[in-house]
Amino acid sequence: MPVYTCTTVQETLGADTKAELAAEITRVHSMINHVPGTYVNVVFHELAPENAYTDGLPAHPLLINGWVRTGHPAAQSSQLVAEVAAAATRVTGIPAKRVLVVIQNSPAHFAIEGGRVLPEPGEEQAWLHEQQGAD
Amino acid sequence: MPVYTCTTVQETLGADTKAELAAEITRVHSMINHVPGTYVNVVFHELAPENAYTDGLPAHPLLINGWVRTGHPAAQSSQLVAEVAAAATRVTGIPAKRVLVVIQNSPAHFAIEGGRVLPEPGEEQAWLHEQQGAD
Amino acid sequence: MPVYTCTTVQETLGADTKAELAAEITRVHSMINHVPGTYVNVVFHELAPENAYTDGLPAHPLLINGWVRTGHPAAQSSQLVAEVAAAATRVTGIPAKRVLVVIQNSPAHFAIEGGRVLPEPGEEQAWLHEQQGAD
Protein backbone atom coordinates (compact mmCIF):
# COMPACT_ATOMS: atom_id res chain seq x y z
CA MET A 1 0.00 0.00 0.00
CA PRO A 2 2.52 2.67 0.94
CA VAL A 3 5.30 3.92 -1.30
CA TYR A 4 8.45 5.48 0.14
CA THR A 5 10.61 7.43 -2.28
CA CYS A 6 14.16 8.12 -1.12
CA THR A 7 16.13 10.75 -3.03
CA THR A 8 19.87 11.29 -2.78
CA VAL A 9 22.81 12.30 -4.90
CA GLN A 10 24.46 9.37 -6.72
CA GLU A 11 26.93 7.31 -4.71
CA THR A 12 25.59 8.59 -1.41
CA LEU A 13 24.27 5.14 -0.53
CA GLY A 14 25.81 1.80 -1.47
CA ALA A 15 23.65 -1.07 -2.69
CA ASP A 16 23.77 -2.82 0.68
CA THR A 17 22.75 0.34 2.50
CA LYS A 18 19.80 0.88 0.18
CA ALA A 19 18.63 -2.70 0.71
CA GLU A 20 18.99 -2.30 4.47
CA LEU A 21 17.14 1.01 4.51
CA ALA A 22 14.34 -0.47 2.40
CA ALA A 23 14.09 -3.40 4.81
CA GLU A 24 14.06 -1.14 7.85
CA ILE A 25 11.44 1.27 6.48
CA THR A 26 9.35 -1.78 5.60
CA ARG A 27 9.70 -3.21 9.09
CA VAL A 28 8.80 0.10 10.75
CA HIS A 29 5.84 0.82 8.49
CA SER A 30 4.50 -2.69 8.76
CA MET A 31 4.66 -2.64 12.54
CA ILE A 32 3.12 0.79 13.05
CA ASN A 33 0.51 0.90 10.30
CA HIS A 34 -0.55 -2.77 10.46
CA VAL A 35 0.27 -3.58 6.84
CA PRO A 36 2.10 -6.78 5.79
CA GLY A 37 5.57 -6.04 4.44
CA THR A 38 4.55 -7.51 1.10
CA TYR A 39 2.54 -4.31 0.54
CA VAL A 40 5.34 -1.87 1.36
CA ASN A 41 7.26 -0.37 -1.57
CA VAL A 42 10.52 1.57 -1.26
CA VAL A 43 12.24 3.15 -4.25
CA PHE A 44 15.40 5.22 -4.62
CA HIS A 45 16.11 8.10 -6.95
CA GLU A 46 19.80 8.85 -7.33
CA LEU A 47 20.58 12.22 -8.86
CA ALA A 48 23.61 13.69 -10.57
CA PRO A 49 25.41 16.14 -8.24
CA GLU A 50 24.19 19.07 -10.35
CA ASN A 51 20.58 18.03 -9.71
CA ALA A 52 20.24 18.51 -5.94
CA TYR A 53 20.28 21.83 -4.11
CA THR A 54 19.72 23.11 -0.59
CA ASP A 55 19.71 26.86 -0.06
CA GLY A 56 20.36 27.23 -3.79
CA LEU A 57 23.70 25.42 -3.58
CA PRO A 58 24.66 21.87 -4.54
CA ALA A 59 23.91 19.66 -1.56
CA HIS A 60 23.63 16.08 -0.36
CA PRO A 61 20.32 15.72 1.45
CA LEU A 62 18.46 12.48 2.07
CA LEU A 63 14.84 13.22 1.19
CA ILE A 64 12.27 10.56 2.07
CA ASN A 65 8.72 11.01 0.86
CA GLY A 66 6.14 8.48 1.98
CA TRP A 67 2.62 8.05 0.70
CA VAL A 68 0.10 6.51 3.09
CA ARG A 69 -3.68 6.21 3.25
CA THR A 70 -5.55 9.05 4.95
CA GLY A 71 -7.12 8.26 8.30
CA HIS A 72 -4.49 6.68 10.46
CA PRO A 73 -4.69 7.98 14.06
CA ALA A 74 -2.56 11.10 14.58
CA ALA A 75 -0.34 9.47 17.21
CA GLN A 76 0.35 6.61 14.84
CA SER A 77 1.38 8.99 12.04
CA SER A 78 3.66 10.90 14.40
CA GLN A 79 5.31 7.68 15.49
CA LEU A 80 5.67 6.57 11.88
CA VAL A 81 7.46 9.69 10.70
CA ALA A 82 9.70 9.71 13.77
CA GLU A 83 10.73 6.09 13.39
CA VAL A 84 11.35 6.39 9.65
CA ALA A 85 13.56 9.42 10.26
CA ALA A 86 15.44 7.63 13.03
CA ALA A 87 15.90 4.57 10.81
CA ALA A 88 17.26 6.73 7.99
CA THR A 89 20.08 8.12 10.11
CA ARG A 90 20.72 4.82 11.91
CA VAL A 91 21.07 2.84 8.67
CA THR A 92 22.82 5.38 6.44
CA GLY A 93 24.92 7.32 8.91
CA ILE A 94 23.70 10.56 7.33
CA PRO A 95 23.29 13.11 10.14
CA ALA A 96 19.71 14.05 11.03
CA LYS A 97 20.24 17.63 9.95
CA ARG A 98 20.49 16.49 6.31
CA VAL A 99 17.50 14.13 6.53
CA LEU A 100 13.97 15.30 5.67
CA VAL A 101 11.08 12.86 5.96
CA VAL A 102 7.66 13.90 4.66
CA ILE A 103 4.52 11.79 4.79
CA GLN A 104 1.75 12.60 2.31
CA ASN A 105 -1.60 10.94 2.09
CA SER A 106 -4.77 10.57 0.13
CA PRO A 107 -7.97 8.62 0.77
CA ALA A 108 -7.72 4.84 0.56
CA HIS A 109 -10.43 4.85 -2.11
CA PHE A 110 -8.13 6.91 -4.36
CA ALA A 111 -5.74 3.95 -4.59
CA ILE A 112 -5.88 0.50 -6.14
CA GLU A 113 -3.51 -2.43 -5.64
CA GLY A 114 -3.93 -5.96 -6.90
CA GLY A 115 -6.98 -4.73 -8.78
CA ARG A 116 -8.79 -3.76 -5.58
CA VAL A 117 -9.47 -0.44 -3.87
CA LEU A 118 -7.35 -0.15 -0.73
CA PRO A 119 -9.00 -0.63 2.68
CA GLU A 120 -9.59 2.25 5.06
CA PRO A 121 -7.12 2.31 7.98
CA GLY A 122 -8.35 -0.23 10.54
CA GLU A 123 -10.01 -2.43 7.91
CA GLU A 124 -6.83 -4.11 6.67
CA GLN A 125 -7.57 -7.56 8.13
CA ALA A 126 -10.86 -8.05 6.29
CA TRP A 127 -9.28 -6.78 3.07
CA LEU A 128 -6.30 -9.11 3.40
CA HIS A 129 -8.50 -12.06 4.27
CA GLU A 130 -10.64 -11.45 1.21
CA GLN A 131 -7.50 -11.18 -0.93
CA GLN A 132 -6.19 -14.50 0.32
CA GLY A 133 -9.50 -16.12 -0.47
CA ALA A 134 -9.15 -14.89 -4.04
CA ASP A 135 -5.64 -16.24 -4.58
CA MET B 1 -3.42 19.78 -15.63
CA PRO B 2 -2.80 16.31 -14.23
CA VAL B 3 0.58 14.63 -14.00
CA TYR B 4 0.90 10.85 -13.91
CA THR B 5 4.26 9.48 -12.79
CA CYS B 6 4.91 5.82 -13.63
CA THR B 7 7.82 4.13 -11.85
CA THR B 8 9.34 0.79 -12.84
CA VAL B 9 12.65 -0.96 -12.92
CA GLN B 10 14.65 -0.34 -16.12
CA GLU B 11 13.73 -2.50 -19.12
CA THR B 12 10.37 -3.41 -17.67
CA LEU B 13 8.56 -1.45 -20.37
CA GLY B 14 9.65 -1.00 -23.99
CA ALA B 15 9.42 2.38 -25.69
CA ASP B 16 6.27 1.39 -27.57
CA THR B 17 4.60 0.19 -24.39
CA LYS B 18 5.40 3.42 -22.59
CA ALA B 19 3.96 5.45 -25.44
CA GLU B 20 0.85 3.30 -25.48
CA LEU B 21 0.39 3.52 -21.72
CA ALA B 22 0.82 7.31 -21.85
CA ALA B 23 -1.80 7.50 -24.61
CA GLU B 24 -4.22 5.27 -22.74
CA ILE B 25 -3.89 7.11 -19.42
CA THR B 26 -4.41 10.35 -21.31
CA ARG B 27 -7.53 9.00 -23.01
CA VAL B 28 -9.00 7.71 -19.75
CA HIS B 29 -8.23 10.86 -17.77
CA SER B 30 -9.50 13.14 -20.50
CA MET B 31 -12.77 11.25 -20.77
CA ILE B 32 -13.49 10.95 -17.05
CA ASN B 33 -12.22 14.28 -15.74
CA HIS B 34 -13.28 16.45 -18.72
CA VAL B 35 -9.80 17.75 -19.52
CA PRO B 36 -8.43 17.97 -23.09
CA GLY B 37 -5.60 15.52 -23.69
CA THR B 38 -3.28 18.45 -24.38
CA TYR B 39 -3.30 19.11 -20.63
CA VAL B 40 -2.47 15.55 -19.53
CA ASN B 41 1.17 14.79 -18.71
CA VAL B 42 2.59 11.30 -18.21
CA VAL B 43 6.21 10.68 -17.23
CA PHE B 44 8.21 7.54 -16.53
CA HIS B 45 10.94 6.95 -14.00
CA GLU B 46 13.04 3.87 -14.73
CA LEU B 47 15.14 2.67 -11.84
CA ALA B 48 18.20 0.47 -11.56
CA PRO B 49 17.26 -2.97 -10.18
CA GLU B 50 18.92 -2.15 -6.87
CA ASN B 51 16.60 0.86 -6.45
CA ALA B 52 13.18 -0.78 -6.14
CA TYR B 53 11.98 -2.90 -3.23
CA THR B 54 8.78 -4.55 -2.10
CA ASP B 55 8.77 -6.21 1.33
CA GLY B 56 12.40 -5.16 1.66
CA LEU B 57 13.49 -7.25 -1.32
CA PRO B 58 14.35 -6.24 -4.89
CA ALA B 59 11.09 -6.18 -6.83
CA HIS B 60 9.45 -5.15 -10.09
CA PRO B 61 6.32 -3.19 -9.25
CA LEU B 62 4.55 -0.75 -11.54
CA LEU B 63 3.79 2.29 -9.38
CA ILE B 64 1.54 4.96 -10.89
CA ASN B 65 1.07 8.20 -9.00
CA GLY B 66 -1.39 10.71 -10.38
CA TRP B 67 -1.89 14.29 -9.30
CA VAL B 68 -5.32 15.81 -9.92
CA ARG B 69 -7.18 18.89 -8.72
CA THR B 70 -9.17 18.54 -5.50
CA GLY B 71 -12.95 18.56 -5.84
CA HIS B 72 -13.91 16.04 -8.49
CA PRO B 73 -17.01 14.05 -7.44
CA ALA B 74 -16.13 10.93 -5.46
CA ALA B 75 -17.66 8.56 -8.01
CA GLN B 76 -15.59 10.17 -10.74
CA SER B 77 -12.38 9.73 -8.75
CA SER B 78 -13.21 6.08 -8.06
CA GLN B 79 -13.82 5.48 -11.75
CA LEU B 80 -10.59 7.26 -12.65
CA VAL B 81 -8.37 5.19 -10.40
CA ALA B 82 -10.09 1.95 -11.48
CA GLU B 83 -9.71 2.69 -15.18
CA VAL B 84 -6.10 3.79 -14.88
CA ALA B 85 -5.29 0.58 -13.00
CA ALA B 86 -7.11 -1.53 -15.59
CA ALA B 87 -5.32 0.27 -18.43
CA ALA B 88 -1.95 -0.32 -16.77
CA THR B 89 -2.37 -4.09 -16.75
CA ARG B 90 -4.07 -4.20 -20.14
CA VAL B 91 -1.30 -2.23 -21.87
CA THR B 92 1.76 -3.57 -20.06
CA GLY B 93 0.76 -7.15 -19.28
CA ILE B 94 2.00 -6.66 -15.72
CA PRO B 95 -0.35 -8.56 -13.41
CA ALA B 96 -2.63 -6.46 -11.22
CA LYS B 97 -0.98 -7.74 -8.06
CA ARG B 98 2.20 -5.85 -8.96
CA VAL B 99 0.38 -2.65 -9.96
CA LEU B 100 -0.31 0.14 -7.45
CA VAL B 101 -2.15 3.26 -8.57
CA VAL B 102 -2.42 6.20 -6.19
CA ILE B 103 -4.19 9.48 -6.91
CA GLN B 104 -3.16 12.53 -4.91
CA ASN B 105 -4.66 15.95 -5.12
CA SER B 106 -4.39 19.55 -4.08
CA PRO B 107 -6.62 22.57 -4.65
CA ALA B 108 -6.79 23.89 -8.22
CA HIS B 109 -5.64 27.28 -6.97
CA PHE B 110 -2.35 25.70 -5.81
CA ALA B 111 -1.44 25.00 -9.45
CA ILE B 112 -0.55 27.13 -12.46
CA GLU B 113 -0.31 26.10 -16.10
CA GLY B 114 0.20 28.34 -19.09
CA GLY B 115 0.64 31.17 -16.63
CA ARG B 116 -2.88 30.81 -15.25
CA VAL B 117 -4.28 29.32 -12.06
CA LEU B 118 -6.09 26.05 -12.85
CA PRO B 119 -9.90 25.99 -12.88
CA GLU B 120 -11.93 24.30 -10.17
CA PRO B 121 -13.40 20.96 -11.29
CA GLY B 122 -16.53 21.72 -13.35
CA GLU B 123 -15.22 25.09 -14.52
CA GLU B 124 -12.90 23.74 -17.21
CA GLN B 125 -14.93 24.96 -20.19
CA ALA B 126 -14.86 28.63 -19.23
CA TRP B 127 -11.15 28.37 -18.47
CA LEU B 128 -10.38 26.70 -21.78
CA HIS B 129 -12.51 29.17 -23.69
CA GLU B 130 -10.69 32.07 -22.09
CA GLN B 131 -7.35 30.44 -22.91
CA GLN B 132 -8.23 30.06 -26.58
CA GLY B 133 -9.25 33.69 -26.70
CA ALA B 134 -5.79 34.60 -25.43
CA ASP B 135 -3.87 32.55 -28.01
CA MET C 1 11.31 22.23 4.94
CA PRO C 2 9.92 22.39 1.42
CA VAL C 3 11.04 20.20 -1.46
CA TYR C 4 10.64 21.33 -5.05
CA THR C 5 10.99 18.64 -7.70
CA CYS C 6 11.56 19.88 -11.24
CA THR C 7 11.08 17.37 -14.06
CA THR C 8 12.23 17.86 -17.64
CA VAL C 9 13.57 15.88 -20.55
CA GLN C 10 17.38 15.52 -20.53
CA GLU C 11 19.36 18.46 -21.93
CA THR C 12 16.44 20.85 -21.55
CA LEU C 13 18.28 22.77 -18.86
CA GLY C 14 22.01 23.39 -18.64
CA ALA C 15 23.84 23.07 -15.33
CA ASP C 16 23.97 26.84 -14.86
CA THR C 17 20.25 27.19 -15.54
CA LYS C 18 19.42 24.50 -13.02
CA ALA C 19 21.56 26.19 -10.38
CA GLU C 20 19.93 29.53 -11.13
CA LEU C 21 16.41 28.09 -11.02
CA ALA C 22 17.19 26.37 -7.71
CA ALA C 23 18.48 29.66 -6.31
CA GLU C 24 15.46 31.60 -7.54
CA ILE C 25 12.90 29.12 -6.22
CA THR C 26 14.74 29.18 -2.91
CA ARG C 27 14.68 32.98 -2.80
CA VAL C 28 10.96 33.14 -3.66
CA HIS C 29 9.96 30.43 -1.21
CA SER C 30 12.08 31.83 1.59
CA MET C 31 10.61 35.31 1.14
CA ILE C 32 6.96 34.29 0.89
CA ASN C 33 6.78 31.40 3.35
CA HIS C 34 9.19 32.81 5.96
CA VAL C 35 11.64 29.90 5.86
CA PRO C 36 15.43 30.36 5.78
CA GLY C 37 16.92 29.27 2.46
CA THR C 38 18.95 26.64 4.30
CA TYR C 39 15.71 24.67 4.65
CA VAL C 40 14.66 24.85 0.97
CA ASN C 41 15.47 21.83 -1.20
CA VAL C 42 15.25 21.78 -5.00
CA VAL C 43 15.93 18.65 -7.04
CA PHE C 44 15.83 17.92 -10.76
CA HIS C 45 14.72 14.78 -12.55
CA GLU C 46 15.93 14.60 -16.14
CA LEU C 47 14.17 12.02 -18.26
CA ALA C 48 15.02 10.26 -21.50
CA PRO C 49 12.96 11.69 -24.38
CA GLU C 50 10.87 8.51 -24.50
CA ASN C 51 9.84 9.05 -20.87
CA ALA C 52 7.81 12.28 -21.06
CA TYR C 53 4.45 12.70 -22.75
CA THR C 54 1.81 15.37 -23.08
CA ASP C 55 -1.42 14.46 -24.86
CA GLY C 56 0.02 10.96 -25.33
CA LEU C 57 2.89 12.25 -27.46
CA PRO C 58 6.56 12.82 -26.62
CA ALA C 59 6.83 16.30 -25.15
CA HIS C 60 9.12 18.73 -23.33
CA PRO C 61 7.22 20.13 -20.37
CA LEU C 62 8.74 21.69 -17.28
CA LEU C 63 6.87 20.16 -14.35
CA ILE C 64 7.51 21.65 -10.91
CA ASN C 65 6.04 19.95 -7.89
CA GLY C 66 6.45 21.60 -4.53
CA TRP C 67 5.73 20.15 -1.12
CA VAL C 68 4.92 22.61 1.65
CA ARG C 69 3.39 22.40 5.12
CA THR C 70 -0.39 22.65 5.34
CA GLY C 71 -1.79 25.83 6.87
CA HIS C 72 -0.18 28.76 5.11
CA PRO C 73 -2.74 31.54 4.44
CA ALA C 74 -4.48 31.10 1.08
CA ALA C 75 -3.20 34.41 -0.32
CA GLN C 76 0.34 33.39 0.55
CA SER C 77 -0.03 30.06 -1.26
CA SER C 78 -1.45 31.79 -4.33
CA GLN C 79 1.45 34.20 -4.38
CA LEU C 80 3.92 31.36 -3.94
CA VAL C 81 2.67 29.31 -6.88
CA ALA C 82 2.47 32.41 -9.10
CA GLU C 83 5.98 33.54 -8.30
CA VAL C 84 7.49 30.08 -8.71
CA ALA C 85 5.80 29.76 -12.13
CA ALA C 86 7.00 33.22 -13.17
CA ALA C 87 10.53 32.40 -12.01
CA ALA C 88 10.51 29.16 -13.99
CA THR C 89 9.84 30.90 -17.29
CA ARG C 90 12.06 33.88 -16.46
CA VAL C 91 15.08 31.71 -15.63
CA THR C 92 14.70 28.93 -18.20
CA GLY C 93 13.10 30.72 -21.13
CA ILE C 94 10.58 27.89 -21.42
CA PRO C 95 7.25 29.44 -22.43
CA ALA C 96 4.54 29.48 -19.75
CA LYS C 97 2.32 27.19 -21.79
CA ARG C 98 4.78 24.31 -21.22
CA VAL C 99 5.25 25.03 -17.50
CA LEU C 100 3.06 23.38 -14.84
CA VAL C 101 3.60 24.20 -11.19
CA VAL C 102 1.74 22.20 -8.56
CA ILE C 103 1.98 22.72 -4.81
CA GLN C 104 1.04 19.81 -2.56
CA ASN C 105 0.98 19.83 1.18
CA SER C 106 0.62 17.77 4.30
CA PRO C 107 0.49 18.68 7.98
CA ALA C 108 3.73 19.95 9.51
CA HIS C 109 3.57 17.19 12.10
CA PHE C 110 3.82 14.61 9.27
CA ALA C 111 7.36 15.82 8.53
CA ILE C 112 10.69 15.68 10.35
CA GLU C 113 13.89 17.53 9.57
CA GLY C 114 17.03 17.66 11.62
CA GLY C 115 15.41 15.10 13.89
CA ARG C 116 12.56 17.43 14.84
CA VAL C 117 8.92 17.65 13.79
CA LEU C 118 8.42 20.70 11.57
CA PRO C 119 6.72 23.80 13.01
CA GLU C 120 3.20 24.83 12.04
CA PRO C 121 3.13 27.78 9.63
CA GLY C 122 3.63 30.94 11.70
CA GLU C 123 5.68 29.16 14.36
CA GLU C 124 8.94 29.06 12.40
CA GLN C 125 10.80 31.60 14.53
CA ALA C 126 10.43 29.70 17.79
CA TRP C 127 11.38 26.47 16.06
CA LEU C 128 14.47 28.01 14.46
CA HIS C 129 15.50 29.65 17.70
CA GLU C 130 15.27 26.34 19.53
CA GLN C 131 17.28 24.66 16.76
CA GLN C 132 20.08 27.21 17.02
CA GLY C 133 20.17 26.71 20.74
CA ALA C 134 20.78 23.00 20.12
CA ASP C 135 23.64 23.45 17.62
JSON list of C-alpha atoms in Angstrom, two decimals, chain B residues 2-6 18 21-26 40-44 64, chain C residues 47 50-57 61 63:
[
{"chain": "B", "resi": 2, "resn": "PRO", "atom": "CA", "xyz": [-2.80, 16.31, -14.23]},
{"chain": "B", "resi": 3, "resn": "VAL", "atom": "CA", "xyz": [0.58, 14.63, -14.00]},
{"chain": "B", "resi": 4, "resn": "TYR", "atom": "CA", "xyz": [0.90, 10.85, -13.91]},
{"chain": "B", "resi": 5, "resn": "THR", "atom": "CA", "xyz": [4.26, 9.48, -12.79]},
{"chain": "B", "resi": 6, "resn": "CYS", "atom": "CA", "xyz": [4.91, 5.82, -13.63]},
{"chain": "B", "resi": 18, "resn": "LYS", "atom": "CA", "xyz": [5.40, 3.42, -22.59]},
{"chain": "B", "resi": 21, "resn": "LEU", "atom": "CA", "xyz": [0.39, 3.52, -21.72]},
{"chain": "B", "resi": 22, "resn": "ALA", "atom": "CA", "xyz": [0.82, 7.31, -21.85]},
{"chain": "B", "resi": 23, "resn": "ALA", "atom": "CA", "xyz": [-1.80, 7.50, -24.61]},
{"chain": "B", "resi": 24, "resn": "GLU", "atom": "CA", "xyz": [-4.22, 5.27, -22.74]},
{"chain": "B", "resi": 25, "resn": "ILE", "atom": "CA", "xyz": [-3.89, 7.11, -19.42]},
{"chain": "B", "resi": 26, "resn": "THR", "atom": "CA", "xyz": [-4.41, 10.35, -21.31]},
{"chain": "B", "resi": 40, "resn": "VAL", "atom": "CA", "xyz": [-2.47, 15.55, -19.53]},
{"chain": "B", "resi": 41, "resn": "ASN", "atom": "CA", "xyz": [1.17, 14.79, -18.71]},
{"chain": "B", "resi": 42, "resn": "VAL", "atom": "CA", "xyz": [2.59, 11.30, -18.21]},
{"chain": "B", "resi": 43, "resn": "VAL", "atom": "CA", "xyz": [6.21, 10.68, -17.23]},
{"chain": "B", "resi": 44, "resn": "PHE", "atom": "CA", "xyz": [8.21, 7.54, -16.53]},
{"chain": "B", "resi": 64, "resn": "ILE", "atom": "CA", "xyz": [1.54, 4.96, -10.89]},
{"chain": "C", "resi": 47, "resn": "LEU", "atom": "CA", "xyz": [14.17, 12.02, -18.26]},
{"chain": "C", "resi": 50, "resn": "GLU", "atom": "CA", "xyz": [10.87, 8.51, -24.50]},
{"chain": "C", "resi": 51, "resn": "ASN", "atom": "CA", "xyz": [9.84, 9.05, -20.87]},
{"chain": "C", "resi": 52, "resn": "ALA", "atom": "CA", "xyz": [7.81, 12.28, -21.06]},
{"chain": "C", "resi": 53, "resn": "TYR", "atom": "CA", "xyz": [4.45, 12.70, -22.75]},
{"chain": "C", "resi": 54, "resn": "THR", "atom": "CA", "xyz": [1.81, 15.37, -23.08]},
{"chain": "C", "resi": 55, "resn": "ASP", "atom": "CA", "xyz": [-1.42, 14.46, -24.86]},
{"chain": "C", "resi": 56, "resn": "GLY", "atom": "CA", "xyz": [0.02, 10.96, -25.33]},
{"chain": "C", "resi": 57, "resn": "LEU", "atom": "CA", "xyz": [2.89, 12.25, -27.46]},
{"chain": "C", "resi": 61, "resn": "PRO", "atom": "CA", "xyz": [7.22, 20.13, -20.37]},
{"chain": "C", "resi": 63, "resn": "LEU", "atom": "CA", "xyz": [6.87, 20.16, -14.35]}
]
